[in-house]
Coordinates of C-alpha atoms in Angstrom, one line a residue:
Chain A
M230 CA 0.4 0.2 -0.1
T231 CA 1.1 3.4 -0.4
A232 CA 1.5 5.8 2.5
F233 CA 2.1 9.5 3.2
S234 CA 4.9 10.3 4.1
Y235 CA 6.3 13.4 6.3
E236 CA 9.4 14.3 8.6
F237 CA 10.0 15.8 12.0
R238 CA 11.8 16.8 14.9
V239 CA 11.6 16.2 18.2
A240 CA 10.8 19.3 20.3
W241 CA 12.3 19.5 23.3
V242 CA 8.2 20.7 25.0
E243 CA 7.5 17.0 23.8
T244 CA 9.5 15.8 26.4
D245 CA 9.0 14.9 29.8
A246 CA 11.3 14.7 32.9
L247 CA 11.9 11.1 31.9
G248 CA 13.9 12.4 28.9
V249 CA 11.5 10.5 26.3
V250 CA 8.1 12.2 24.6
H251 CA 5.3 12.2 26.9
F252 CA 2.9 9.3 25.2
S253 CA 0.5 11.8 24.7
N254 CA 2.5 14.2 22.1
Y255 CA 2.5 10.5 19.6
F256 CA -1.6 11.4 18.7
R257 CA -0.5 15.3 17.8
Y258 CA 2.1 13.8 15.8
F259 CA -0.2 11.6 13.7
E260 CA -2.4 14.3 13.9
R261 CA 0.7 16.8 12.7
I262 CA 1.0 14.2 9.8
E263 CA -2.5 14.2 8.5
E264 CA -2.7 17.9 8.6
A265 CA 0.4 17.4 6.4
Y266 CA -1.4 14.8 4.4
F267 CA -4.0 17.2 3.8
A268 CA -2.2 20.3 2.9
S269 CA -0.5 18.8 -0.1
V270 CA -4.0 17.0 -0.8
A271 CA -6.1 20.1 -0.7
D272 CA -5.5 23.7 0.1
G273 CA -9.2 23.5 0.9
L274 CA -10.4 20.4 2.9
S275 CA -10.9 23.4 6.2
A276 CA -13.2 25.1 3.4
L277 CA -14.9 22.5 2.1
M278 CA -16.0 21.2 5.3
E279 CA -17.4 25.2 6.3
E280 CA -19.5 24.2 3.2
H281 CA -20.9 21.2 4.3
R282 CA -21.0 22.2 7.8
I283 CA -19.3 19.4 9.2
A284 CA -16.6 18.6 10.9
F285 CA -14.6 15.0 11.6
P286 CA -14.3 14.2 15.5
R287 CA -12.5 11.4 16.6
V288 CA -14.3 9.0 17.7
E289 CA -11.2 6.3 18.0
A290 CA -7.6 6.7 19.0
A291 CA -5.0 4.3 20.1
C292 CA -1.4 4.0 19.9
T293 CA 1.0 1.4 20.2
Y294 CA 4.6 2.5 21.6
S295 CA 7.8 0.9 21.3
K296 CA 10.8 2.9 21.6
P297 CA 11.2 5.8 23.1
L298 CA 11.8 9.1 20.9
R299 CA 14.2 12.1 22.5
F300 CA 14.7 15.2 22.1
G301 CA 15.9 16.3 18.4
D302 CA 15.1 12.9 16.8
S303 CA 14.6 13.0 12.8
V304 CA 11.3 11.4 12.7
R305 CA 9.6 10.1 9.6
G306 CA 6.0 9.4 10.5
E307 CA 3.6 8.0 7.3
M308 CA -0.1 7.6 7.3
H309 CA -2.2 5.1 5.8
L310 CA -6.1 4.1 4.8
V311 CA -7.3 1.5 6.8
R312 CA -11.1 1.8 6.2
L313 CA -13.2 3.9 4.4
G314 CA -16.5 3.9 5.7
R315 CA -20.2 5.5 4.3
S316 CA -19.1 8.4 7.7
S317 CA -16.3 7.6 9.1
A318 CA -12.6 6.6 8.1
T319 CA -10.1 5.0 9.7
F320 CA -5.9 6.2 9.0
G321 CA -3.1 4.5 10.1
F322 CA 0.2 5.4 11.8
S323 CA 4.1 4.2 12.0
L324 CA 7.0 6.7 13.4
Y325 CA 10.3 5.7 12.5
K326 CA 13.4 6.9 14.1
G327 CA 16.5 7.5 11.8
K328 CA 16.7 5.1 9.8
D329 CA 15.0 2.9 11.6
T330 CA 13.2 -0.2 10.2
E331 CA 11.0 -1.4 13.3
P332 CA 8.5 1.7 13.9
S333 CA 8.8 3.4 17.3
A334 CA 5.0 3.3 18.0
E335 CA 2.4 2.3 15.9
G336 CA -1.2 3.8 16.3
R337 CA -4.8 4.7 14.0
I338 CA -7.7 7.5 14.5
T339 CA -11.1 6.7 13.6
V340 CA -13.1 9.6 12.7
V341 CA -17.0 9.9 11.6
C342 CA -18.2 13.0 9.5
V343 CA -21.0 14.8 11.9
D344 CA -23.1 17.4 11.4
V345 CA -21.6 21.1 13.2
A346 CA -24.9 21.8 14.1
T347 CA -26.5 18.5 15.4
W348 CA -23.3 16.5 16.5
K349 CA -24.5 13.6 14.4
A350 CA -23.3 11.4 12.1
V351 CA -23.9 12.1 8.2
E352 CA -22.6 10.7 5.6
M353 CA -19.1 11.9 4.1
P354 CA -19.4 14.4 0.9
T355 CA -17.5 12.7 -2.3
E356 CA -15.2 16.0 -3.1
I357 CA -14.4 14.9 0.9
R358 CA -14.4 10.9 0.6
A359 CA -12.1 11.6 -2.1
L360 CA -9.5 13.4 -0.6
F361 CA -9.4 10.5 2.4
D362 CA -8.5 8.4 -0.2
H363 CA -6.5 10.2 -2.7
A364 CA -3.0 9.6 -1.9
F365 CA -4.2 5.1 -1.0
Q366 CA -5.8 4.5 -4.4
E367 CA -2.5 2.4 -5.4
D368 CA -4.0 -0.9 -4.4
K369 CA -7.4 -0.5 -3.7
Chain B
M212 CA -15.4 -3.5 41.3
T213 CA -14.2 -0.5 43.1
A214 CA -13.0 2.7 40.9
F215 CA -10.6 5.6 42.0
S216 CA -12.5 9.1 41.0
Y217 CA -11.5 12.2 41.0
E218 CA -13.1 16.0 39.8
F219 CA -11.6 18.5 37.1
R220 CA -12.9 21.4 34.8
V221 CA -12.1 21.6 31.5
A222 CA -9.3 24.6 31.0
W223 CA -9.7 26.5 28.5
V224 CA -6.1 25.6 26.6
E225 CA -7.6 22.3 26.2
T226 CA -9.9 23.3 23.8
D227 CA -9.8 23.9 19.8
A228 CA -11.2 25.8 17.6
L229 CA -14.6 23.6 17.0
G230 CA -14.8 24.9 20.9
V231 CA -14.3 20.8 22.2
V232 CA -11.3 19.2 24.3
H233 CA -8.5 17.6 21.7
F234 CA -8.6 14.6 21.8
S235 CA -5.2 13.9 22.6
N236 CA -6.1 16.0 25.9
Y237 CA -8.2 13.2 26.9
F238 CA -4.3 11.2 27.7
R239 CA -3.7 13.8 29.6
Y240 CA -6.9 13.8 31.8
F241 CA -6.3 9.9 32.0
E242 CA -3.2 10.4 33.7
R243 CA -3.7 13.3 35.8
I244 CA -6.7 11.0 37.2
E245 CA -3.2 8.6 37.4
E246 CA -1.6 11.3 39.6
A247 CA -4.7 12.0 42.0
Y248 CA -4.8 8.2 42.3
F249 CA -1.3 7.5 43.2
A250 CA -0.4 10.5 44.9
S251 CA -3.7 9.8 47.4
V252 CA -2.1 5.6 48.0
A253 CA 2.0 7.4 48.7
D254 CA 3.7 10.0 48.9
G255 CA 6.6 7.5 47.8
L256 CA 6.3 6.4 44.3
S257 CA 8.8 8.5 42.7
A258 CA 11.0 7.4 45.5
L259 CA 10.1 3.9 45.3
M260 CA 11.0 4.4 42.0
E261 CA 14.0 6.8 41.9
E262 CA 14.7 3.6 44.4
H263 CA 14.6 0.8 42.3
R264 CA 15.5 2.5 39.1
I265 CA 12.7 1.3 37.2
A266 CA 10.0 3.4 35.3
F267 CA 6.5 2.6 33.9
P268 CA 6.7 4.0 30.0
R269 CA 3.0 3.7 28.5
V270 CA 3.3 0.2 26.2
E271 CA -0.4 1.0 24.8
A272 CA -3.2 3.9 24.7
A273 CA -6.2 3.7 23.4
C274 CA -9.5 5.8 23.8
T275 CA -12.8 5.7 22.1
Y276 CA -15.0 9.7 22.4
S277 CA -18.6 9.4 22.9
K278 CA -19.7 13.1 23.3
P279 CA -18.1 15.8 23.1
L280 CA -15.9 17.7 26.3
R281 CA -16.3 21.6 26.3
F282 CA -14.2 24.7 28.8
G283 CA -15.7 24.7 32.1
D284 CA -17.5 21.4 32.3
S285 CA -17.3 19.6 35.1
V286 CA -15.4 15.7 35.0
R287 CA -15.5 13.0 37.1
G288 CA -13.1 10.4 36.2
E289 CA -13.3 7.1 37.1
M290 CA -9.7 5.0 37.5
H291 CA -9.5 1.2 38.0
L292 CA -7.4 -1.8 37.6
V293 CA -8.2 -4.0 34.4
R294 CA -5.4 -6.7 34.5
L295 CA -1.7 -6.7 36.8
G296 CA 0.6 -8.7 35.3
R297 CA 4.3 -9.9 36.7
S298 CA 5.9 -6.5 34.9
S299 CA 2.7 -4.5 33.4
A300 CA -0.2 -3.3 34.6
T301 CA -3.5 -2.0 32.6
F302 CA -5.7 0.7 33.9
G303 CA -9.4 1.3 32.8
F304 CA -10.5 5.0 32.4
S305 CA -14.2 6.4 32.1
L306 CA -15.1 10.2 31.7
Y307 CA -18.4 11.6 33.2
K308 CA -19.3 15.5 31.8
G309 CA -21.5 16.7 34.6
K310 CA -23.8 13.9 36.7
D311 CA -24.1 12.0 33.1
T312 CA -24.6 8.6 33.8
E313 CA -23.2 7.3 30.4
P314 CA -19.4 8.3 29.9
S315 CA -18.1 10.8 27.6
A316 CA -15.1 8.8 26.9
E317 CA -13.2 5.9 27.8
G318 CA -9.9 4.5 27.4
R319 CA -7.2 2.1 28.6
I320 CA -3.0 2.6 29.0
T321 CA -1.0 -0.4 29.6
V322 CA 2.1 0.8 31.9
V323 CA 5.0 -1.9 31.9
C324 CA 8.2 -1.7 35.0
V325 CA 11.0 -1.1 32.8
D326 CA 15.1 -0.7 34.8
V327 CA 15.8 2.6 33.8
A328 CA 19.4 1.9 32.7
T329 CA 18.3 -0.8 29.9
W330 CA 14.6 0.6 29.2
K331 CA 14.2 -3.8 29.5
A332 CA 11.1 -4.9 31.2
V333 CA 11.7 -6.4 34.8
E334 CA 8.9 -7.7 37.2
M335 CA 7.1 -5.3 39.0
P336 CA 8.5 -4.5 42.8
T337 CA 5.8 -6.0 45.2
E338 CA 5.8 -2.4 47.5
I339 CA 4.6 -0.8 43.8
R340 CA 2.3 -4.1 42.9
A341 CA 0.3 -3.2 46.7
L342 CA 0.0 0.6 44.7
F343 CA -1.3 -0.3 42.1
D344 CA -3.2 -2.8 43.3
H345 CA -4.4 -1.1 46.7
A346 CA -7.7 1.0 45.6
F347 CA -9.8 -1.8 43.6
Q348 CA -9.1 -4.7 45.9
E349 CA -12.8 -5.1 47.4
D350 CA -13.4 -7.3 44.7
K351 CA -10.5 -9.4 43.9
Chain C
M243 CA -3.6 44.1 48.8
T244 CA -5.8 41.4 48.8
A245 CA -4.8 38.2 46.5
F246 CA -6.8 35.5 44.9
S247 CA -5.3 32.3 46.1
Y248 CA -5.5 28.9 44.4
E249 CA -3.2 25.8 44.9
F250 CA -2.4 22.6 42.4
R251 CA 0.2 20.6 42.1
V252 CA 2.8 20.0 39.1
A253 CA 2.4 17.3 36.6
W254 CA 4.0 14.9 34.6
V255 CA 3.1 16.0 31.2
E256 CA 4.0 19.2 32.2
T257 CA 8.4 19.3 33.0
D258 CA 10.2 18.7 30.1
A259 CA 13.5 16.1 29.4
L260 CA 15.6 18.8 32.2
G261 CA 13.4 17.2 34.9
V262 CA 11.7 20.6 35.4
V263 CA 8.5 22.7 34.4
H264 CA 8.2 23.8 30.8
F265 CA 9.0 27.5 30.7
S266 CA 5.5 28.0 28.8
N267 CA 3.8 26.2 31.2
Y268 CA 3.6 29.0 33.2
F269 CA 1.7 30.9 31.4
R270 CA -1.0 27.6 31.4
Y271 CA -0.9 28.0 35.4
F272 CA -1.0 31.3 34.8
E273 CA -4.9 30.9 32.5
R274 CA -5.2 27.9 35.3
I275 CA -5.7 30.7 38.4
E276 CA -7.7 33.1 36.7
E277 CA -10.0 30.5 35.4
A278 CA -10.0 28.3 39.1
Y279 CA -10.1 32.9 40.2
F280 CA -13.2 33.8 37.1
A281 CA -15.4 30.3 38.5
S282 CA -15.2 31.3 42.6
V283 CA -17.0 35.0 41.6
A284 CA -19.3 34.2 38.5
D285 CA -20.7 31.1 37.4
G286 CA -21.4 32.9 34.5
L287 CA -18.6 34.7 32.7
S288 CA -18.6 33.2 29.6
A289 CA -22.6 34.0 29.9
L290 CA -21.8 37.4 30.1
M291 CA -18.9 37.0 27.5
E292 CA -21.3 35.5 24.5
E293 CA -24.5 38.4 25.7
H294 CA -22.4 40.7 25.5
R295 CA -20.3 39.2 22.4
I296 CA -16.7 40.1 23.1
A297 CA -13.9 38.4 24.1
F298 CA -11.1 39.2 26.3
P299 CA -7.4 37.9 24.0
R300 CA -3.9 38.1 25.9
V301 CA -1.9 41.3 24.6
E302 CA 0.9 41.5 26.4
A303 CA 2.4 38.5 28.4
A304 CA 5.5 37.8 30.8
C305 CA 6.8 35.8 33.3
T306 CA 9.7 35.8 35.5
Y307 CA 11.9 32.6 36.8
S308 CA 13.3 32.5 39.5
K309 CA 13.6 28.8 40.8
P310 CA 12.4 25.4 38.6
L311 CA 9.8 23.7 39.9
R312 CA 9.2 19.6 39.6
F313 CA 6.9 16.7 39.3
G314 CA 4.9 17.0 41.6
D315 CA 5.9 19.7 43.6
S316 CA 2.9 21.6 45.5
V317 CA 2.4 24.8 43.9
R318 CA 0.2 28.2 45.6
G319 CA -0.9 30.2 42.6
E320 CA -1.6 33.6 44.1
M321 CA -3.3 36.2 41.8
H322 CA -4.1 40.0 42.3
L323 CA -5.4 42.9 40.1
V324 CA -2.5 44.8 38.8
R325 CA -4.4 47.9 36.3
L326 CA -7.7 48.1 35.0
G327 CA -8.3 50.6 32.3
R328 CA -11.4 51.6 30.4
S329 CA -11.0 48.4 28.0
S330 CA -8.2 46.6 29.4
A331 CA -7.0 44.6 32.4
T332 CA -4.0 43.8 34.1
F333 CA -3.3 41.1 36.3
G334 CA 0.0 40.0 38.5
F335 CA 0.8 36.3 39.7
S336 CA 3.2 34.5 41.4
L337 CA 4.0 30.8 42.4
Y338 CA 4.9 29.4 45.5
K339 CA 6.3 25.5 45.7
G340 CA 5.5 24.4 48.8
K341 CA 6.0 26.1 52.3
D342 CA 8.4 29.4 50.4
T343 CA 7.9 32.6 51.3
E344 CA 10.2 33.8 47.8
P345 CA 8.0 32.6 44.6
S346 CA 9.3 30.6 41.9
A347 CA 8.0 32.8 39.5
E348 CA 5.8 36.0 38.6
G349 CA 4.5 36.8 36.0
R350 CA 1.5 39.3 34.2
I351 CA -1.0 38.9 32.2
T352 CA -3.0 42.2 30.2
V353 CA -6.7 41.6 28.3
V354 CA -7.8 43.5 26.2
C355 CA -11.9 43.5 26.1
V356 CA -12.8 42.8 21.6
D357 CA -16.2 42.7 20.4
V358 CA -16.1 39.0 18.6
A359 CA -17.1 40.2 15.2
T360 CA -14.5 42.7 14.7
W361 CA -12.0 41.8 17.3
K362 CA -11.7 45.2 17.9
A363 CA -11.2 46.8 21.5
V364 CA -14.6 47.8 23.2
E365 CA -15.1 48.9 26.5
M366 CA -15.3 46.2 29.2
P367 CA -19.0 46.1 30.9
T368 CA -19.7 47.3 34.1
E369 CA -21.1 43.5 35.3
I370 CA -17.7 42.2 34.0
R371 CA -15.2 44.8 35.4
A372 CA -17.0 44.4 38.9
L373 CA -16.0 40.4 38.7
F374 CA -12.3 41.9 37.0
D375 CA -12.5 43.7 40.5
H376 CA -14.6 42.1 43.0
A377 CA -11.5 39.8 44.7
F378 CA -9.2 42.5 45.0
Q379 CA -11.3 45.2 46.5
E380 CA -10.3 44.9 50.1
D381 CA -7.3 48.3 49.4
K382 CA -9.4 50.2 46.7
Chain D
M94 CA 20.3 42.8 12.0
T95 CA 20.2 40.2 10.3
A96 CA 17.5 37.6 11.3
F97 CA 17.8 34.1 11.7
S98 CA 14.2 33.2 9.7
Y99 CA 12.1 30.0 10.4
E100 CA 8.7 28.6 8.9
F101 CA 6.0 26.5 10.0
R102 CA 1.8 26.6 9.8
V103 CA -0.4 26.7 13.4
A104 CA -1.3 23.4 14.1
W105 CA -4.8 22.5 15.0
V106 CA -3.7 21.7 18.1
E107 CA -2.3 24.9 19.0
T108 CA -6.2 26.8 19.0
D109 CA -8.5 27.3 21.2
A110 CA -12.3 27.3 21.4
L111 CA -11.8 31.4 19.7
G112 CA -10.6 29.5 17.2
V113 CA -7.2 31.6 17.8
V114 CA -4.0 30.1 18.8
H115 CA -3.6 29.8 22.7
F116 CA -1.3 33.0 24.2
S117 CA 1.5 30.0 25.8
N118 CA 1.7 28.0 22.4
Y119 CA 3.2 31.9 20.5
F120 CA 6.1 30.8 23.4
R121 CA 6.3 27.4 22.2
Y122 CA 6.9 28.7 18.0
F123 CA 9.9 30.9 20.2
E124 CA 11.9 27.8 21.5
R125 CA 10.9 26.1 18.2
I126 CA 12.7 28.9 16.1
E127 CA 15.5 28.5 18.4
E128 CA 15.6 25.1 17.7
A129 CA 16.1 25.2 14.4
Y130 CA 18.1 27.7 14.9
F131 CA 20.8 25.8 17.2
A132 CA 19.9 22.9 14.4
S133 CA 21.0 25.0 11.6
V134 CA 24.7 26.2 13.2
A135 CA 25.4 23.2 15.5
D136 CA 24.1 20.0 16.0
G137 CA 26.6 19.5 18.4
L138 CA 24.7 21.9 21.4
S139 CA 23.3 19.1 23.4
A140 CA 26.3 17.5 23.3
L141 CA 28.4 20.9 24.3
M142 CA 25.6 21.5 27.2
E143 CA 26.6 17.7 28.4
E144 CA 30.1 18.1 27.7
H145 CA 30.5 21.6 29.9
R146 CA 27.2 20.3 32.2
I147 CA 25.2 23.6 31.7
A148 CA 21.7 23.9 30.6
F149 CA 20.2 27.2 29.5
P150 CA 16.9 28.2 31.6
R151 CA 14.5 31.2 31.0
V152 CA 15.0 33.2 32.8
E153 CA 12.4 36.0 31.5
A154 CA 10.2 35.5 28.5
A155 CA 7.5 37.9 27.5
C156 CA 5.2 38.4 24.7
T157 CA 2.7 41.3 23.0
Y158 CA -0.2 39.7 20.9
S159 CA -0.8 42.2 17.8
K160 CA -3.1 40.4 15.7
P161 CA -4.8 36.3 15.9
L162 CA -3.4 33.3 14.2
R163 CA -5.5 31.1 13.1
F164 CA -5.6 27.3 11.9
G165 CA -3.3 26.3 8.9
D166 CA -2.0 30.2 8.7
S167 CA 1.4 30.0 7.8
V168 CA 3.6 31.9 9.5
R169 CA 7.0 33.5 9.4
G170 CA 8.9 33.1 12.5
E171 CA 12.6 35.4 13.3
M172 CA 14.6 35.4 15.9
H173 CA 17.8 38.0 17.0
L174 CA 20.4 38.5 19.3
V175 CA 19.2 41.2 21.2
R176 CA 21.7 41.5 23.9
L177 CA 25.0 38.8 24.8
G178 CA 25.7 38.6 28.7
R179 CA 29.0 37.4 30.5
S180 CA 26.0 34.1 31.4
S181 CA 23.2 35.6 30.2
A182 CA 21.6 35.6 26.3
T183 CA 18.1 37.5 25.2
F184 CA 16.8 36.7 21.9
G185 CA 13.7 38.8 19.8
F186 CA 11.3 37.1 18.0
S187 CA 9.2 38.1 15.5
L188 CA 6.5 36.3 13.9
Y189 CA 4.9 37.6 10.4
K190 CA 1.5 35.6 9.1
G191 CA 1.6 35.3 5.4
K192 CA 3.1 38.4 3.3
D193 CA 2.6 40.6 6.9
T194 CA 5.0 43.1 7.7
E195 CA 3.5 44.0 10.2
P196 CA 3.9 41.1 13.1
S197 CA 1.5 39.5 14.7
A198 CA 4.0 38.9 17.9
E199 CA 6.6 39.7 18.7
G200 CA 8.8 38.6 21.9
R201 CA 12.0 37.9 24.1
I202 CA 13.3 35.5 25.5
T203 CA 16.3 35.4 28.0
V204 CA 18.6 32.6 29.2
V205 CA 21.2 32.2 31.8
C206 CA 24.1 29.9 31.5
V207 CA 24.0 27.0 34.5
D208 CA 25.7 25.0 36.5
V209 CA 23.1 21.3 35.5
A210 CA 24.4 20.4 39.3
T211 CA 24.1 23.0 40.9
W212 CA 21.8 25.2 38.6
K213 CA 23.7 28.5 39.3
A214 CA 24.4 31.0 37.0
V215 CA 28.2 30.2 35.1
E216 CA 30.2 31.8 32.5
M217 CA 29.2 30.9 29.0
P218 CA 31.4 28.8 27.3
T219 CA 32.8 30.0 24.0
E220 CA 31.9 27.2 21.7
I221 CA 28.6 28.3 23.1
R222 CA 28.1 32.4 22.6
A223 CA 30.4 31.4 19.7
L224 CA 26.3 29.9 17.9
F225 CA 24.6 32.3 20.1
D226 CA 25.9 35.0 17.8
H227 CA 26.7 33.0 14.5
A228 CA 23.6 33.9 12.8
F229 CA 23.6 37.7 13.8
Q230 CA 27.4 38.9 13.2
E231 CA 26.6 40.9 10.5
D232 CA 26.6 43.9 11.6
K233 CA 28.3 44.3 15.2

């Protein structure tokens, strides 16, 4: 499968008193990879969301941690589409430190398309479904 | 089962531009409940960890989100022991808004006892196992 | 002068790899003290702000750091009113560790009352001015 | 004067329920610019600090906020040297949104060189002083 790839460095503020990245920050890394992905395929995701009056709150998030990350570590984040439903989507994430081939951490996030007024699940607009799908279509 | 209970209010900095608590902050809430629990059963958890030269990094964390939390919401957090292994422990968390009986979110965190020098799993010291177990013993 | 006082403990996530509280978190402590203050004098600050369609963005924030804070430290935060203008207010903050009489850090934050639609400064509503002033009136 | 320049985008997690970047995050932006600067002039700042057993805690930080930043905004951060003392240094920061010529925010941070064992101020090592000075020497 094709994955979207994004590189970043561990910032000081993301570490804790054990000298490693705080476990909550991995979820922020996942979101940062998502943001880079959507910025790369569409300037207009926010505009589309406003136009359709929808939002994509997370309904599930999970991470498994294998090896700690430390200040200054260079990290390659990968994102792939796990499942695309009628109103929901699940993305998978892997974080690799430096040249590692084993991930330091892996996770997944499930979002659901809701009407911003009612916060109820609604069917995902076709244009947005296409963005969710875009980078990952080689193996479909 | 007996659960440890802890109340707090949603802070402004924890919200995002949708007006709801950012999904990563639920993991910080879980940790805050843990900290309140360990502060309630032992001043000396940090001291014990230093003495034994161990740490408890998270190896797994997960959350399911049912209803959004907003600035100023009063939240009751509950923590219970899900599983206590030889070197690992899993805690479960539920967050209830106001007088709600349905949780706004539920999650779990698994920690593993490691030697701080080698970052390898080691057996949990008996005193610490007792702390992990303490508040939850009624139904054992 | 009378100060509003609020106690809290340093959380793990607030520390960094030097083992001390990250300097940015002191500003979040100041805000937390503010929130506790406003919660103590008025349930309805948010409601008042919505009714008047105003917000109080920060226009200035500063902190001087004297002694580091560490995980688990018990901290007493104090807040006082430095200056109350027509559309702006400046609050001062001091953080004391444990029984210390010398502050670990001191800071101040200036907010300005703006119309949420135009983000332009407007005169502060009288009810809100009273809340800003309330806890501090003994020495006026 | 020559300034070091660094570009980034506002992340979702940095916003708050008013739809703007939380005031505390500007200090994290300043630090991120610093980190990019030091990464650009020296792989080895962390190594030098460890070798000399020193750290650079912040003793003062301040920010003035002119215009709000929002999710997705492209921001150019600039950093310059304000003052280089015997054991301390002050850096100035400006954040510009998009093509703006007026800053959205400006701030400064003063660090002091301390011995990590005693947390007392010590004279800055020459190699580190050179790094602090490096990008800014054109106008000296």
